[in-house]
Coordinates of C-alpha atoms in Angstrom, one line a residue:
L1 CA 0.0 0.0 0.0
A2 CA 1.0 3.6 -0.6
L3 CA -0.3 6.6 1.2
S4 CA -0.8 10.0 -0.4
A5 CA 0.1 12.5 2.4
R6 CA -1.6 15.3 0.4
D7 CA -5.1 13.8 0.5
G8 CA -4.8 10.8 2.9
A9 CA -5.7 8.3 0.1
W10 CA -4.3 4.8 0.1
R11 CA -3.3 3.0 -3.1
A12 CA -2.6 -0.7 -3.7
L13 CA 0.7 -0.9 -5.4
G14 CA 0.2 -4.4 -6.7
F15 CA 3.5 -5.7 -5.4
G16 CA 5.5 -5.4 -2.2
C17 CA 8.3 -2.9 -1.5
S18 CA 11.2 -3.4 0.9
A19 CA 10.9 0.0 2.5
L20 CA 8.6 3.1 2.7
F21 CA 9.8 6.5 3.9
Y22 CA 8.0 9.8 4.3
E23 CA 10.1 12.9 3.4
L24 CA 8.6 15.6 5.6
D25 CA 10.5 18.5 4.1
V26 CA 9.3 17.8 0.5
D27 CA 6.0 16.1 1.4
A28 CA 6.8 12.9 -0.5
V29 CA 6.6 9.1 0.1
V30 CA 9.6 7.2 -1.2
A31 CA 9.5 3.5 -1.8
S32 CA 12.4 1.1 -2.3
Y33 CA 12.1 -1.9 -4.6
S34 CA 14.7 -4.3 -6.0
T35 CA 14.8 -2.2 -9.2
G36 CA 15.4 1.1 -7.5
T37 CA 13.9 3.8 -5.3
Y38 CA 10.9 5.8 -6.4
E39 CA 8.9 8.7 -5.2
M40 CA 5.3 7.6 -4.9
E41 CA 2.2 9.6 -5.9
R42 CA 4.1 12.4 -7.5
E43 CA 1.7 15.0 -8.9
G44 CA 1.8 15.4 -12.6
T45 CA 3.4 11.9 -13.2
L46 CA 1.5 10.2 -16.0
T47 CA 3.1 6.7 -15.9
D48 CA 4.1 4.2 -13.2
N49 CA 7.8 4.1 -13.7
G50 CA 7.2 4.0 -17.5
S51 CA 4.3 1.6 -17.4
S52 CA 0.7 2.5 -18.1
L53 CA -1.5 3.4 -15.1
V54 CA -4.3 1.2 -14.0
L55 CA -7.7 2.7 -13.0
T56 CA -10.7 1.0 -11.4
L57 CA -13.6 3.1 -10.2
E58 CA -16.9 1.7 -9.0
T59 CA -20.0 3.5 -8.0
P60 CA -22.0 2.2 -5.0
G61 CA -24.9 -0.1 -5.9
I62 CA -28.3 1.7 -5.8
E63 CA -31.3 -0.3 -4.9
V64 CA -34.5 0.8 -6.7
D65 CA -37.0 -0.9 -4.4
P66 CA -36.7 -4.3 -2.6
S67 CA -40.2 -5.3 -3.7
R68 CA -40.0 -4.7 -7.4
H69 CA -37.6 -4.4 -10.4
G70 CA -36.6 -1.2 -12.1
T71 CA -35.5 -0.8 -15.7
L72 CA -32.1 0.8 -16.5
Q73 CA -32.7 3.0 -19.6
R74 CA -29.5 5.0 -19.9
I75 CA -26.1 5.5 -18.2
Y76 CA -24.4 8.9 -18.3
V77 CA -20.6 9.3 -17.7
E78 CA -19.4 12.9 -17.7
A79 CA -15.7 12.8 -18.3
N80 CA -12.6 14.1 -20.1
L81 CA -10.8 10.9 -21.2
R82 CA -8.3 12.7 -23.5
G83 CA -8.6 10.1 -26.2
Q84 CA -8.2 7.1 -23.9
S85 CA -10.6 4.3 -23.4
L86 CA -12.4 3.1 -20.3
I87 CA -14.3 -0.2 -20.1
P88 CA -17.7 0.2 -18.3
T89 CA -19.1 -2.8 -16.5
L90 CA -22.7 -2.8 -15.3
V91 CA -23.0 -4.4 -11.9
L92 CA -26.6 -5.6 -11.9
D93 CA -27.9 -7.7 -9.0
N94 CA -24.3 -8.9 -8.3
T95 CA -24.0 -9.9 -12.0
E96 CA -21.4 -8.2 -14.2
V97 CA -22.2 -7.1 -17.8
V98 CA -19.2 -5.8 -19.7
L99 CA -20.2 -3.0 -22.0
A100 CA -18.5 -1.4 -25.1
A101 CA -15.5 0.8 -24.4
I102 CA -16.1 4.6 -24.1
T103 CA -13.8 7.4 -25.1
N104 CA -13.8 11.1 -25.9
T105 CA -11.2 13.8 -26.4
A106 CA -12.6 16.7 -24.3
R107 CA -15.0 17.1 -21.4
G108 CA -18.4 15.8 -22.3
T109 CA -21.2 13.4 -21.4
V110 CA -21.0 9.8 -22.9
E111 CA -24.4 8.2 -23.0
I112 CA -24.7 4.4 -22.9
A113 CA -28.2 3.2 -23.9
Q114 CA -29.4 0.1 -22.0
H115 CA -32.6 -1.8 -21.4
R116 CA -32.0 -4.0 -18.4
T117 CA -34.1 -4.8 -15.4
G118 CA -33.0 -5.4 -11.9
R119 CA -33.1 -4.3 -8.3
V120 CA -29.5 -3.1 -7.6
F121 CA -27.6 -1.1 -10.2
G122 CA -23.9 0.0 -10.1
L123 CA -21.2 0.8 -12.6
R124 CA -17.4 0.1 -12.7
L125 CA -15.0 1.8 -15.0
D126 CA -11.7 0.1 -15.8
S127 CA -8.5 0.7 -17.8
T128 CA -5.1 -0.8 -17.8
T129 CA -3.6 1.4 -20.5
L130 CA -3.8 5.0 -19.2
R131 CA -0.9 7.1 -20.3
D132 CA -2.5 10.5 -19.5
R133 CA -4.7 12.0 -17.0
V134 CA -8.5 11.3 -17.0
D135 CA -11.2 13.4 -15.3
I136 CA -14.4 11.7 -14.2
F137 CA -16.9 14.4 -13.2
G138 CA -20.0 12.3 -12.6
V139 CA -21.8 9.0 -13.3
E140 CA -25.6 8.9 -13.4
M141 CA -28.1 6.2 -14.3
D142 CA -31.6 6.7 -15.6
V143 CA -33.7 4.0 -14.0
Y144 CA -37.5 3.7 -14.4
A145 CA -39.2 2.3 -11.3
P146 CA -43.0 1.6 -11.9
R147 CA -45.4 2.6 -9.3
P148 CA -46.8 -0.3 -7.3
S149 CA -50.2 -1.5 -8.5
G150 CA -53.2 -1.7 -6.3
G151 CA -52.4 1.5 -4.3
T152 CA -55.1 3.8 -3.2
G153 CA -55.7 7.0 -5.1
A154 CA -56.1 10.4 -3.5

């Protein structure tokens, strides 16, 4: 694990290091590996020691109603992907549905049309090939939840 002292966020490095040291005077975490010593979480760094960055972002699952299904109509991802691709995966009632890759070159909303029913909806965005910064501004889902039948009218 690596800690960003700036915002308190932890990151799984994917492999163990032999030492971690926090440089208070320069506000940096330094890690030692068999291949060398590296400053971790350096702002503006767009690769991981020359390798592509890995990104996994997952929204919380939203339950429509425990007594009935909803219908997912559309997913909206507002982002600036700078020409890179993300793979969206719909997490629907603990089942994963991999969707087509999304991309754009400037800030905008990517719409993903769907027609799937379920009770709990979530979305994961993945990439293993990032070579530049990406900005995710928001993820929204348009879910139709029918009114229960047999209710009393006012």
